[in-house]
PDB file of C-alpha atoms in Angstrom:
ATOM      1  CA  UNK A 265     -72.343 -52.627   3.496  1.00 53.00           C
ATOM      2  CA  UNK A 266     -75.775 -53.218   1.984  1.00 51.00           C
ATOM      3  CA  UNK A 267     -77.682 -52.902  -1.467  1.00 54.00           C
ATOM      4  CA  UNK A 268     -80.063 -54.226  -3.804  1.00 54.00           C
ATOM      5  CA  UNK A 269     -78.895 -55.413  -6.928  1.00 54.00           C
ATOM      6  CA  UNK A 270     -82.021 -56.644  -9.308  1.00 59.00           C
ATOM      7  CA  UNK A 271     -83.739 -56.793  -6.462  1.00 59.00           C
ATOM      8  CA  UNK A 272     -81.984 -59.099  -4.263  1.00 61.00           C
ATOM      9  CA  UNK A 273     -80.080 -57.454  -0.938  1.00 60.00           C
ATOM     10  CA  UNK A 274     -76.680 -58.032  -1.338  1.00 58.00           C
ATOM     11  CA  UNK A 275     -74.182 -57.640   1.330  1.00 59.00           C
ATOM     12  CA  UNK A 276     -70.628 -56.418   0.366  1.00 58.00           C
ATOM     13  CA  UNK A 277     -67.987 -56.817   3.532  1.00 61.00           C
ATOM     14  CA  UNK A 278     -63.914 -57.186   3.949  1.00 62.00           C
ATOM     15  CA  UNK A 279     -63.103 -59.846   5.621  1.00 70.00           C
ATOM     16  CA  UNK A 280     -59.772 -61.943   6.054  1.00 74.00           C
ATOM     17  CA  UNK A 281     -56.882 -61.127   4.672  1.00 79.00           C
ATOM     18  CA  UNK A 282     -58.187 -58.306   2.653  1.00 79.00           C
ATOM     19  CA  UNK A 283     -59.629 -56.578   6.307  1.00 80.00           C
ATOM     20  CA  UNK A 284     -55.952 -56.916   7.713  1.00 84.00           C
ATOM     21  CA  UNK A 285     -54.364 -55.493   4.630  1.00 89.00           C
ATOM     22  CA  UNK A 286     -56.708 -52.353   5.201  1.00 86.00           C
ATOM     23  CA  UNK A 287     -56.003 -51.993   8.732  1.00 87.00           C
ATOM     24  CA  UNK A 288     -52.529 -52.114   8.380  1.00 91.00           C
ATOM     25  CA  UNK A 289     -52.251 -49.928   6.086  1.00 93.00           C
ATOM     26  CA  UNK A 290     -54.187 -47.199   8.137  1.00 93.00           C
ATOM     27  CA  UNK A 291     -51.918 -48.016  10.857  1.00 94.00           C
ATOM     28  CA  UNK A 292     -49.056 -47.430   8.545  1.00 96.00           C
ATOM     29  CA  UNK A 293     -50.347 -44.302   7.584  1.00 96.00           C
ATOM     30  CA  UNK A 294     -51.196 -43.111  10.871  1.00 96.00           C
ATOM     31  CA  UNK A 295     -47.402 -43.908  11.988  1.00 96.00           C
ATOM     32  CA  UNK A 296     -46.016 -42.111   9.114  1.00 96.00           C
ATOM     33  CA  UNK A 297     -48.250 -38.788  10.059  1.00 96.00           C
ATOM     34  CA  UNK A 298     -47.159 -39.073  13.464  1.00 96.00           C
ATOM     35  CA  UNK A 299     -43.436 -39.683  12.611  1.00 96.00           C
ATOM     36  CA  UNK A 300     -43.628 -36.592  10.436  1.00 96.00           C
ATOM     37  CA  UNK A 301     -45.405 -34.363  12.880  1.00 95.00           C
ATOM     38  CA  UNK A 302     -42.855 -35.474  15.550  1.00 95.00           C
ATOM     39  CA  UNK A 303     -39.754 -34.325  13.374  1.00 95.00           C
ATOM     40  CA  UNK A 304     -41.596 -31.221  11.911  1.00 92.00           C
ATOM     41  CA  UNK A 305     -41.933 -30.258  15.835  1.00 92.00           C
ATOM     42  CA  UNK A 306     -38.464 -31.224  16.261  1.00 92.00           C
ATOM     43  CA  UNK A 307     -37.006 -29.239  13.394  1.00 89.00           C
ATOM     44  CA  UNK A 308     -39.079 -26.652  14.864  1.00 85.00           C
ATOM     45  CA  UNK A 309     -37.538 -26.728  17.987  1.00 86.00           C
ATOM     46  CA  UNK A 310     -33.827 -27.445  17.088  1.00 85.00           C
ATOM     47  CA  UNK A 311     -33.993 -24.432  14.611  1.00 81.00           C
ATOM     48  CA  UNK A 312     -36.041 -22.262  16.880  1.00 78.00           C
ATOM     49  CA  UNK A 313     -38.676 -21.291  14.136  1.00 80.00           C
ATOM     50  CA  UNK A 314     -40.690 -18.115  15.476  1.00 78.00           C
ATOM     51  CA  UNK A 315     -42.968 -15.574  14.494  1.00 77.00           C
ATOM     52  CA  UNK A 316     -39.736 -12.952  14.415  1.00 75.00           C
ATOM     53  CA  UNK A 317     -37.413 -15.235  12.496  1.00 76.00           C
ATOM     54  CA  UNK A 318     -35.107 -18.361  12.585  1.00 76.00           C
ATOM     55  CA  UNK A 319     -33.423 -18.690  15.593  1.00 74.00           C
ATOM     56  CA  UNK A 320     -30.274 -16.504  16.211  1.00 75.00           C
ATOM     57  CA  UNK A 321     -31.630 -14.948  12.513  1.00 77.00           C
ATOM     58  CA  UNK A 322     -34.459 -12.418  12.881  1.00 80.00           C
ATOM     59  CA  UNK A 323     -36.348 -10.589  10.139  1.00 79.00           C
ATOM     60  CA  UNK A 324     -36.923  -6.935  10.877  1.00 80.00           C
ATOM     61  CA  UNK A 325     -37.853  -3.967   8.839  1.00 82.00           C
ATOM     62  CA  UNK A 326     -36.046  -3.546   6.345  1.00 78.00           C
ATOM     63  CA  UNK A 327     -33.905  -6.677   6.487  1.00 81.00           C
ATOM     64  CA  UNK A 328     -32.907  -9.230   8.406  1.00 81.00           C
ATOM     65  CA  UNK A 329     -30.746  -9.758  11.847  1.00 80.00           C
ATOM     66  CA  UNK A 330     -28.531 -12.055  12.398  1.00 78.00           C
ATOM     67  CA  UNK A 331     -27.227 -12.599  16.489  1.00 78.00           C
ATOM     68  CA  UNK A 332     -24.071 -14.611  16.862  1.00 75.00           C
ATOM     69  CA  UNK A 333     -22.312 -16.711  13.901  1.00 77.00           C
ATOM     70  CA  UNK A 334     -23.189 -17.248  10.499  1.00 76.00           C
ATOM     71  CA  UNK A 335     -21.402 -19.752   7.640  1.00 79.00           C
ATOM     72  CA  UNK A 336     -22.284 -19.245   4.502  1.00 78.00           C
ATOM     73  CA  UNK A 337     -21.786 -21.967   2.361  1.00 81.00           C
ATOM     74  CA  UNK A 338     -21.997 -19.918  -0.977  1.00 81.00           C
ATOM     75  CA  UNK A 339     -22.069 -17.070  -2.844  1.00 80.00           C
ATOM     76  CA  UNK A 340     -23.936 -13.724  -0.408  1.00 78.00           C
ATOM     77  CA  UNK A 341     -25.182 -11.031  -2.593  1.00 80.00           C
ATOM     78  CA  UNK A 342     -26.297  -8.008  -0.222  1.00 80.00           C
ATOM     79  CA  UNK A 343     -26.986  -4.385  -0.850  1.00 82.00           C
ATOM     80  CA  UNK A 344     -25.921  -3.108   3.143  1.00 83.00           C
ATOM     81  CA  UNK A 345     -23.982  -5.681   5.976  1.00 84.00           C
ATOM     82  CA  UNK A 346     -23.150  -3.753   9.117  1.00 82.00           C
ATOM     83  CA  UNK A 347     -23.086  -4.880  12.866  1.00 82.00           C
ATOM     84  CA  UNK A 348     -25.222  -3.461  15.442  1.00 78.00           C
ATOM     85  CA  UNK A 349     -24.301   0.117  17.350  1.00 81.00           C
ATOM     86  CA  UNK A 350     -21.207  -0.418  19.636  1.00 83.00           C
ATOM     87  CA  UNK A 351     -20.328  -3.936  18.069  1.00 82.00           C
ATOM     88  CA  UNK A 352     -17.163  -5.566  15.620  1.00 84.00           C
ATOM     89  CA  UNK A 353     -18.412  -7.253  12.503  1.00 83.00           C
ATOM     90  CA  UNK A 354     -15.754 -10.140  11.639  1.00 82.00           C
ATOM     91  CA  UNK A 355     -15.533 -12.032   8.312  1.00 81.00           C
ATOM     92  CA  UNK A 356     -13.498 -15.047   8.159  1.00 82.00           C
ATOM     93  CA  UNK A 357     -12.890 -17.766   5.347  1.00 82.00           C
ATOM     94  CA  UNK A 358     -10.761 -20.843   5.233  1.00 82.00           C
ATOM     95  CA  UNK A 359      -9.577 -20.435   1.916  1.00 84.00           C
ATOM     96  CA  UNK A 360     -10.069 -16.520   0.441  1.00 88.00           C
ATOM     97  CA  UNK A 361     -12.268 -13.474   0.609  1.00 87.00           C
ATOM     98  CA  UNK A 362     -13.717 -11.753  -2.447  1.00 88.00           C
ATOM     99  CA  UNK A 363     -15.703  -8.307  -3.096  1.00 88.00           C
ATOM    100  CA  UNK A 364     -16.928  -7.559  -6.364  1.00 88.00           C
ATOM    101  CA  UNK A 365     -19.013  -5.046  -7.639  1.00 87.00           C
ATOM    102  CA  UNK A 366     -20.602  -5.070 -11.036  1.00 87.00           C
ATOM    103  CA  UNK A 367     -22.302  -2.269 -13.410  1.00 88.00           C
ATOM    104  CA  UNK A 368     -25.467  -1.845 -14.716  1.00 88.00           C
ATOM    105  CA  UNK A 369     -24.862  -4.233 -17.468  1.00 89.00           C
ATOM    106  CA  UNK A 370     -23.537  -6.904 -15.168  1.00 86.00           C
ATOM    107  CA  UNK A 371     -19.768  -6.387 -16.293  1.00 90.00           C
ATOM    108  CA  UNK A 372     -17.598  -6.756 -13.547  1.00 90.00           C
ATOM    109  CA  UNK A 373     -16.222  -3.615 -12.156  1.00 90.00           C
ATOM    110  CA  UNK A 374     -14.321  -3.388  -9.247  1.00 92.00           C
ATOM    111  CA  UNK A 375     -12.872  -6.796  -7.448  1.00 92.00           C
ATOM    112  CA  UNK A 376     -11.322  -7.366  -4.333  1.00 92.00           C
ATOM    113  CA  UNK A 377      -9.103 -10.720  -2.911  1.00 93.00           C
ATOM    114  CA  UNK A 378      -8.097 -11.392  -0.345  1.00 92.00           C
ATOM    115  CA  UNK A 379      -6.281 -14.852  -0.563  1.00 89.00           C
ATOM    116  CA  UNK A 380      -2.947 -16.935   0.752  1.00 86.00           C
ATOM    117  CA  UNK A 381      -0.310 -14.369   1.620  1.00 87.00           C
ATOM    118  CA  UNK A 382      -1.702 -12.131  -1.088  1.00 90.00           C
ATOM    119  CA  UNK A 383      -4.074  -9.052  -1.449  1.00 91.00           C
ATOM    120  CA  UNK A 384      -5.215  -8.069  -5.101  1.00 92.00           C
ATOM    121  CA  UNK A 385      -7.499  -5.177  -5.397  1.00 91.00           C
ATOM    122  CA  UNK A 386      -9.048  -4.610  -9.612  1.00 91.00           C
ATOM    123  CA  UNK A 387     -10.062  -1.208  -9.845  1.00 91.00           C
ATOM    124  CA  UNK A 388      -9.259   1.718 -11.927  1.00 90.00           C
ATOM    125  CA  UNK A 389      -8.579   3.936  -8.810  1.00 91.00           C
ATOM    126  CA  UNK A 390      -7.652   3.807  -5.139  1.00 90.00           C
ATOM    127  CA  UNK A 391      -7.942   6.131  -2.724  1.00 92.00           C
ATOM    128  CA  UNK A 392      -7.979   6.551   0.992  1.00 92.00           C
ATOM    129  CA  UNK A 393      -9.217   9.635   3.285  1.00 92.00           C
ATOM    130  CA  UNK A 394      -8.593  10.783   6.742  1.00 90.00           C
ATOM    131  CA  UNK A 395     -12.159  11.433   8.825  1.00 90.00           C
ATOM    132  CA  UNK A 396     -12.380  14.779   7.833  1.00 90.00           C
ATOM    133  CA  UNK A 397     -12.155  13.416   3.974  1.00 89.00           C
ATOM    134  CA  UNK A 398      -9.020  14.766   3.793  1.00 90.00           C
ATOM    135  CA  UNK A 399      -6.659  12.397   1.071  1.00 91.00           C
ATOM    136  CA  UNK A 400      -4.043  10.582   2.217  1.00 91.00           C
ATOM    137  CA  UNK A 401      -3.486   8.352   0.056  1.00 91.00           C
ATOM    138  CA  UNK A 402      -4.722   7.762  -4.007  1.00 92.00           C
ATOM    139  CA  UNK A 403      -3.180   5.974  -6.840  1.00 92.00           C
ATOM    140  CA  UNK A 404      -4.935   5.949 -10.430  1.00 91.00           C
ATOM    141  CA  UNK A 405      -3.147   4.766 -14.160  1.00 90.00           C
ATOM    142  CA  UNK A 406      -1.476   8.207 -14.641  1.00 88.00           C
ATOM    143  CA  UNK A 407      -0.090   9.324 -11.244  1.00 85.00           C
ATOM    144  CA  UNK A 408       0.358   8.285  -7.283  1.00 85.00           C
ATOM    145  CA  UNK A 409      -0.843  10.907  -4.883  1.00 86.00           C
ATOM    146  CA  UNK A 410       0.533  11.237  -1.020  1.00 85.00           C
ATOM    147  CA  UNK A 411      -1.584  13.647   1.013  1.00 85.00           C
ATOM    148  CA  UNK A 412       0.001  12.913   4.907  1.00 82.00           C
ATOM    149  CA  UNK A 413       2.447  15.138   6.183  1.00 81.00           C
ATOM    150  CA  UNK A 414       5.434  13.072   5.572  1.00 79.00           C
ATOM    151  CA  UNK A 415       5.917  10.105   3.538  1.00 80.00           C
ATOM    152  CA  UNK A 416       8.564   7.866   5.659  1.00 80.00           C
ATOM    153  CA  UNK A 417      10.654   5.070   4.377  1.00 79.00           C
ATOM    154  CA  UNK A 418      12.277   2.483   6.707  1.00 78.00           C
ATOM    155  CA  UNK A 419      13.874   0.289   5.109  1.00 76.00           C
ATOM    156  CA  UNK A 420      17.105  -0.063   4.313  1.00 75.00           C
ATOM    157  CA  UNK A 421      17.731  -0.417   0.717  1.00 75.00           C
ATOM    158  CA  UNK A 422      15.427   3.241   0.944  1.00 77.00           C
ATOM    159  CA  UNK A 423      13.919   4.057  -1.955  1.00 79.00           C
ATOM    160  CA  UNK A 424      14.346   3.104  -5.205  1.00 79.00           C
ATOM    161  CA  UNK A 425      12.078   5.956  -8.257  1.00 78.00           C
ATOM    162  CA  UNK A 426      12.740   4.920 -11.711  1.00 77.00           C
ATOM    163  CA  UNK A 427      11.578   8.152 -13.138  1.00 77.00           C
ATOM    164  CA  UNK A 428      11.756  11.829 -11.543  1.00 78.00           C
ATOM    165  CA  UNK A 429      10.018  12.664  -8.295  1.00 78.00           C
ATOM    166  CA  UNK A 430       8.614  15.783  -7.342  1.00 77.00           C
ATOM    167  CA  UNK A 431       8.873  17.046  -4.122  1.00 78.00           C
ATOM    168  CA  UNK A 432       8.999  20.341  -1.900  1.00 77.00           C
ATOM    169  CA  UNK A 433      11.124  18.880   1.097  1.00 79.00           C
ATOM    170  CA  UNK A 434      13.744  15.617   1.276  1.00 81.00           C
ATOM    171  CA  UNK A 435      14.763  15.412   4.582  1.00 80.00           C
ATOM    172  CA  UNK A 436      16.613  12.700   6.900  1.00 78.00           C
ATOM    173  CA  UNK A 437      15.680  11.062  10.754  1.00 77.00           C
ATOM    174  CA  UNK A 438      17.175  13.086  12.996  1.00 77.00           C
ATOM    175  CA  UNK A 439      20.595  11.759  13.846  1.00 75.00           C
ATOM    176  CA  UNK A 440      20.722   9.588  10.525  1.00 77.00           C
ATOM    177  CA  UNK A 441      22.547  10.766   7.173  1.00 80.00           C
ATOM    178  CA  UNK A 442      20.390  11.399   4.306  1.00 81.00           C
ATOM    179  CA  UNK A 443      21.818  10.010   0.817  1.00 82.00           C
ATOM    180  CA  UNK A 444      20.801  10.531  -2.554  1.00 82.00           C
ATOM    181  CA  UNK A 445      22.347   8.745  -5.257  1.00 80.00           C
ATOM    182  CA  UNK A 446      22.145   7.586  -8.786  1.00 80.00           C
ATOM    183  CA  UNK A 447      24.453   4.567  -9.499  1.00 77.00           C
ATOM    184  CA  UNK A 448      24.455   4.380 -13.195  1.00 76.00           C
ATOM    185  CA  UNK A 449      22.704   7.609 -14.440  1.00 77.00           C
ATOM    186  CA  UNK A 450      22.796  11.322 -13.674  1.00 78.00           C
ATOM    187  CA  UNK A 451      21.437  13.104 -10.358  1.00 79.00           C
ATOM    188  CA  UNK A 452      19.188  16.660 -11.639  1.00 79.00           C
ATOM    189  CA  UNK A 453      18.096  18.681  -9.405  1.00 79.00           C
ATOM    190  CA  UNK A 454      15.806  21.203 -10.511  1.00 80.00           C
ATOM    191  CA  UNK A 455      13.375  24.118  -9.019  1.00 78.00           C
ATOM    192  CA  UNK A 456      11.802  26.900 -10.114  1.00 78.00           C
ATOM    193  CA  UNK A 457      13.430  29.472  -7.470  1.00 79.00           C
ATOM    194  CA  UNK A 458      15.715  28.237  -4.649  1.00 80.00           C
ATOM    195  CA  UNK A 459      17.126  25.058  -3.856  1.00 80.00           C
ATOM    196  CA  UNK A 460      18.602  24.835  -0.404  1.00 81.00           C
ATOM    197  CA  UNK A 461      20.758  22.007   1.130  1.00 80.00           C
ATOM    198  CA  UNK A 462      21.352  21.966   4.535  1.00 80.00           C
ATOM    199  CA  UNK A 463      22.987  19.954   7.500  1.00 80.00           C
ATOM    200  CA  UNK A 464      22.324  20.873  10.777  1.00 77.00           C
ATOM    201  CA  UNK A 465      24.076  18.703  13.040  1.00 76.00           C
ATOM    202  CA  UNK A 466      26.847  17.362  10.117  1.00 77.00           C
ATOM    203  CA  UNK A 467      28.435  17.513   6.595  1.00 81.00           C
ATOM    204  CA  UNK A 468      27.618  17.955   3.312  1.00 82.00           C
ATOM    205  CA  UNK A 469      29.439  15.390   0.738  1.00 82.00           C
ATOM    206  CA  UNK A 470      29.265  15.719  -3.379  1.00 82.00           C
ATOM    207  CA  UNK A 471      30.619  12.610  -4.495  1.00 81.00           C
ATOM    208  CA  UNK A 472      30.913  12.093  -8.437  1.00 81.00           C
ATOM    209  CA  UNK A 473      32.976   9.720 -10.503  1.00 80.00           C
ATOM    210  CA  UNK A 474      33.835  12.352 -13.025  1.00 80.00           C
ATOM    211  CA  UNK A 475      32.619  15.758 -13.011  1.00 80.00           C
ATOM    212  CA  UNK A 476      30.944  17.639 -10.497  1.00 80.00           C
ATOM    213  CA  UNK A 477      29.212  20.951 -11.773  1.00 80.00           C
ATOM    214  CA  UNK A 478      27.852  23.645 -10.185  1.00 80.00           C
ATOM    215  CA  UNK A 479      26.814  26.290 -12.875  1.00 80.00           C
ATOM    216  CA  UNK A 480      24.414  30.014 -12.147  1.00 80.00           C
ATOM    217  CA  UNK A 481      23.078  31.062 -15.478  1.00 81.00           C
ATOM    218  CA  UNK A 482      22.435  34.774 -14.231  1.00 81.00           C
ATOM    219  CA  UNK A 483      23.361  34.840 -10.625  1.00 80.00           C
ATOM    220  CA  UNK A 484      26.689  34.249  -9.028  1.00 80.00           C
ATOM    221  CA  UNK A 485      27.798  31.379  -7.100  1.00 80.00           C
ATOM    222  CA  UNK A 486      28.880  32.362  -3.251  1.00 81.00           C
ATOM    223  CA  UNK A 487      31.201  30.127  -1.214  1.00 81.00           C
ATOM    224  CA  UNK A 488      30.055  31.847   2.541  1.00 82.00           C
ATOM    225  CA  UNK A 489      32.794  30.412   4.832  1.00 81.00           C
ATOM    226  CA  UNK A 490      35.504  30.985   6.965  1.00 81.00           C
ATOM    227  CA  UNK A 491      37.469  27.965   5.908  1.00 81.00           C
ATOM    228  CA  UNK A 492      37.180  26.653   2.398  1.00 80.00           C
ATOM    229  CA  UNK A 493      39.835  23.614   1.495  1.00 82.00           C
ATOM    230  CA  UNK A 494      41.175  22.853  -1.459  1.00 81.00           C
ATOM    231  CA  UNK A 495      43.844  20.063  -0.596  1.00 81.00           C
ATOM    232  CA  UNK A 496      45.025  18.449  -3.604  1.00 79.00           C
ATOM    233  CA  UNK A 497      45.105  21.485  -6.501  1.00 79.00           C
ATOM    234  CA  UNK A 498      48.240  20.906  -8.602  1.00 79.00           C
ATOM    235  CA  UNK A 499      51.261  23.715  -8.035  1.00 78.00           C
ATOM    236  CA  UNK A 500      52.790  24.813 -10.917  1.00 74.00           C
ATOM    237  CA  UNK A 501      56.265  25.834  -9.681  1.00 60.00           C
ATOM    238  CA  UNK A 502      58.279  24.284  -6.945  1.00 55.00           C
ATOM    239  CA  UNK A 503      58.799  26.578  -3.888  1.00 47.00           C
ATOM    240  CA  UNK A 504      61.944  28.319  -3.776  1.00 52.00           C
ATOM    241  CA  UNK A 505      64.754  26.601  -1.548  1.00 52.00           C
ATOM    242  CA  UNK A 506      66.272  28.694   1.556  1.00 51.00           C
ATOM    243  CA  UNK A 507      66.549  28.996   4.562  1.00 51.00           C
ATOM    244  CA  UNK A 508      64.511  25.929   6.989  1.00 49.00           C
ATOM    245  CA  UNK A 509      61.883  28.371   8.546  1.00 49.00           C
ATOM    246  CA  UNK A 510      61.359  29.982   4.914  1.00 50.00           C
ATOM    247  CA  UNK A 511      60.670  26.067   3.367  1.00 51.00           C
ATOM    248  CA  UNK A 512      58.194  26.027   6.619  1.00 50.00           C
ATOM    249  CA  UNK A 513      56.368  29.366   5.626  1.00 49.00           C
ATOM    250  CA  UNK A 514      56.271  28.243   1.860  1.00 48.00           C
ATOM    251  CA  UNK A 515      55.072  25.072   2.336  1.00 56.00           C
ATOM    252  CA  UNK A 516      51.974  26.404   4.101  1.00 70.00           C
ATOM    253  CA  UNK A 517      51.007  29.663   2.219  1.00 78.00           C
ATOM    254  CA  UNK A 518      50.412  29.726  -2.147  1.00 81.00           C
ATOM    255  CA  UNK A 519      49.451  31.569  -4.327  1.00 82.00           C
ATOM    256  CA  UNK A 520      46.079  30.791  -5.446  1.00 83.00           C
ATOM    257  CA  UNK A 521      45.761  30.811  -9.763  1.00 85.00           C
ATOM    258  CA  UNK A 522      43.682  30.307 -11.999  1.00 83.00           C
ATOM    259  CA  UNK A 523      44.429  28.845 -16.191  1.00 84.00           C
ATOM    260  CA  UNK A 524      42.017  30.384 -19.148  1.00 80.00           C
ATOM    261  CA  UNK A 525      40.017  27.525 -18.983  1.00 80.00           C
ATOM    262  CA  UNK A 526      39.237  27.980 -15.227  1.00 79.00           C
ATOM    263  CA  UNK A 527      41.104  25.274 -13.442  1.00 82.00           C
ATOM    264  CA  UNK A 528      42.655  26.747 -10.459  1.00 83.00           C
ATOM    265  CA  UNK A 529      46.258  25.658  -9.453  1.00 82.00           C
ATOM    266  CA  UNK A 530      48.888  27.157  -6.484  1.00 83.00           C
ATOM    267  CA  UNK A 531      51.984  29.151  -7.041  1.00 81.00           C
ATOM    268  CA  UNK A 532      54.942  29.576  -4.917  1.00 79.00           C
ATOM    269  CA  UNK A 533      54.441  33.117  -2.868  1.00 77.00           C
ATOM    270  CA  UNK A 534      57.151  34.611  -4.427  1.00 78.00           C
ATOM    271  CA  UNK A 535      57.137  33.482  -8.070  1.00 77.00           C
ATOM    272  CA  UNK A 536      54.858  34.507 -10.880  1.00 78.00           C
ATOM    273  CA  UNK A 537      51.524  33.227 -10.874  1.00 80.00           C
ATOM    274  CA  UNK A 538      51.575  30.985 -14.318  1.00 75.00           C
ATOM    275  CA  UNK A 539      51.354  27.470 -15.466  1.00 70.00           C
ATOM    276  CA  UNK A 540      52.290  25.324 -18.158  1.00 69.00           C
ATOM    277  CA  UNK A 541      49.913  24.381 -20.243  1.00 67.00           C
ATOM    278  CA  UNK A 542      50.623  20.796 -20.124  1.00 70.00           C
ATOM    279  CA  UNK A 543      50.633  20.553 -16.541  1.00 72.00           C
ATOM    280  CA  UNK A 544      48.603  22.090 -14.774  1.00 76.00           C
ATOM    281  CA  UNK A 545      46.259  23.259 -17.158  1.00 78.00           C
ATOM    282  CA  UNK A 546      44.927  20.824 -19.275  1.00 72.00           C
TER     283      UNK A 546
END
């Protein structure tokens, strides 16, 4: 490089160490550029960078597609995640699954985890419809609503209501008994016309440890039978002794009493029908 200076030509030039410094520095440089273009290709390539997308992860109207696998390494906030027509969507995680969904203010709403051995579900209501939006099943604070046809229980403890259920039909499997029992308290049951116990293929058992009352306020209560036992009433006189075929006859025919206070007792055939009081009757 040239110049005057005063007006002398001066001659400015790099030369020795100064001129190797220089050029290798520009051949540093120039490595570098091409060691960063070479990896920016690569990336390119590896991560299959397009016009449409990333890869396997396309942007489309609307959105963006995603082909294959995806691991999300934190939190996914989304308005809409479905699969494409004909195909499953699976979501997996090594440790738990959360949904939560949040109000207008940001206050946390409705939550749902899904962790070790555990589901949890934070809402104020739960429900679940039938494709025709028909309910089978909703549960809120004040009440728990069954909608299918029958609600079946098979285990075998059965089931256990602290408070009163209500109910149109109890019935058993065919072929098992059906039991209803209260261990500790009383067994009501009420309805507002007819209540109707039956046994098609079996019995009918009552068991109580005291009392057992059955009690029409304005009807009248109808035994419809053509056998009704009554083994072990009390008989308030001894039959009369004779002859070996009359001790047979008495012994299987009595007279069939009844005390003030309603307790029924037998009688022998022949003798009058009355009890003492201390007896029988009490």
């Amino acid at each position: 490089m040239g110049g005057f200076v005063d007006g002398i030509e001066t001659y400015l030039g790099l030369i020795g160490w100064r001129k190797k410094c220089l050029y290798t520095l520009l051949l540093l440089l120039m490595l570098l550029i091409i060691t960063n273009l070479a990896l920016t290709l690569w990336i390119i390539k590896v991560m299959e960078f397009s016009t449409d997308g990333m890869g396997q992860l396309k942007i489309v109207p609307g959105g963006i597609q995603l082909s294959g696998q995806a691991i999300i390494m934190d939190m996914l906030r989304a308005s809409t995640i479905r699969s494409r027509h004909g195909q499953p969507i699976a979501i997996e995680s090594s440790r738990n699954f959360s949904i939560s969904t949040r109000d207008p203010n940001g206050m946390l709403e409705n939550h749902l985890f899904l962790g070790h051995d555990k589901l949890e579900c934070l809402s104020s209501g739960f429900r679940i419809n039938d494709t025709n939006g028909r309910n089978l099943f909703s549960v809120n604070r004040n009440e728990v609503t069954i909608g299918a046809h029958a609600l079946r229980i098979d285990g075998e403890g059965g089931a256990i209501f602290r408070e009163s259920i209500q109910t149109p039909h109890v019935r058993a499997e065919p072929g098992r008994e059906l039991r209803l029992e209260s261990p500790t308290r009383q067994l009501e049951l009420t309805a507002a016309k007819d209540i109707n116990l039956q046994s098609r293929a079996g019995g009918i058992e009552l068991l109580a440890l005291e009392d057992v009352k059955l009690r029409a306020l304005e009807g009248s209560l109808r035994l419809e039978s053509s056998k009704i036992l009554m083994p072990n009433l009390r008989t308030a006189q001894p039959p009369i002794m004779g002859s070996a075929q009359s001790r047979d006859h008495l012994h299987r025919v009595f007279q069939l009493c009844a005390c003030s206070n309603g307790k029924l007792f037998l009688a022998a055939p022949h003798s009058i029908c009355a009890g003492d009081d201390s007896t029988v009757c009490r």
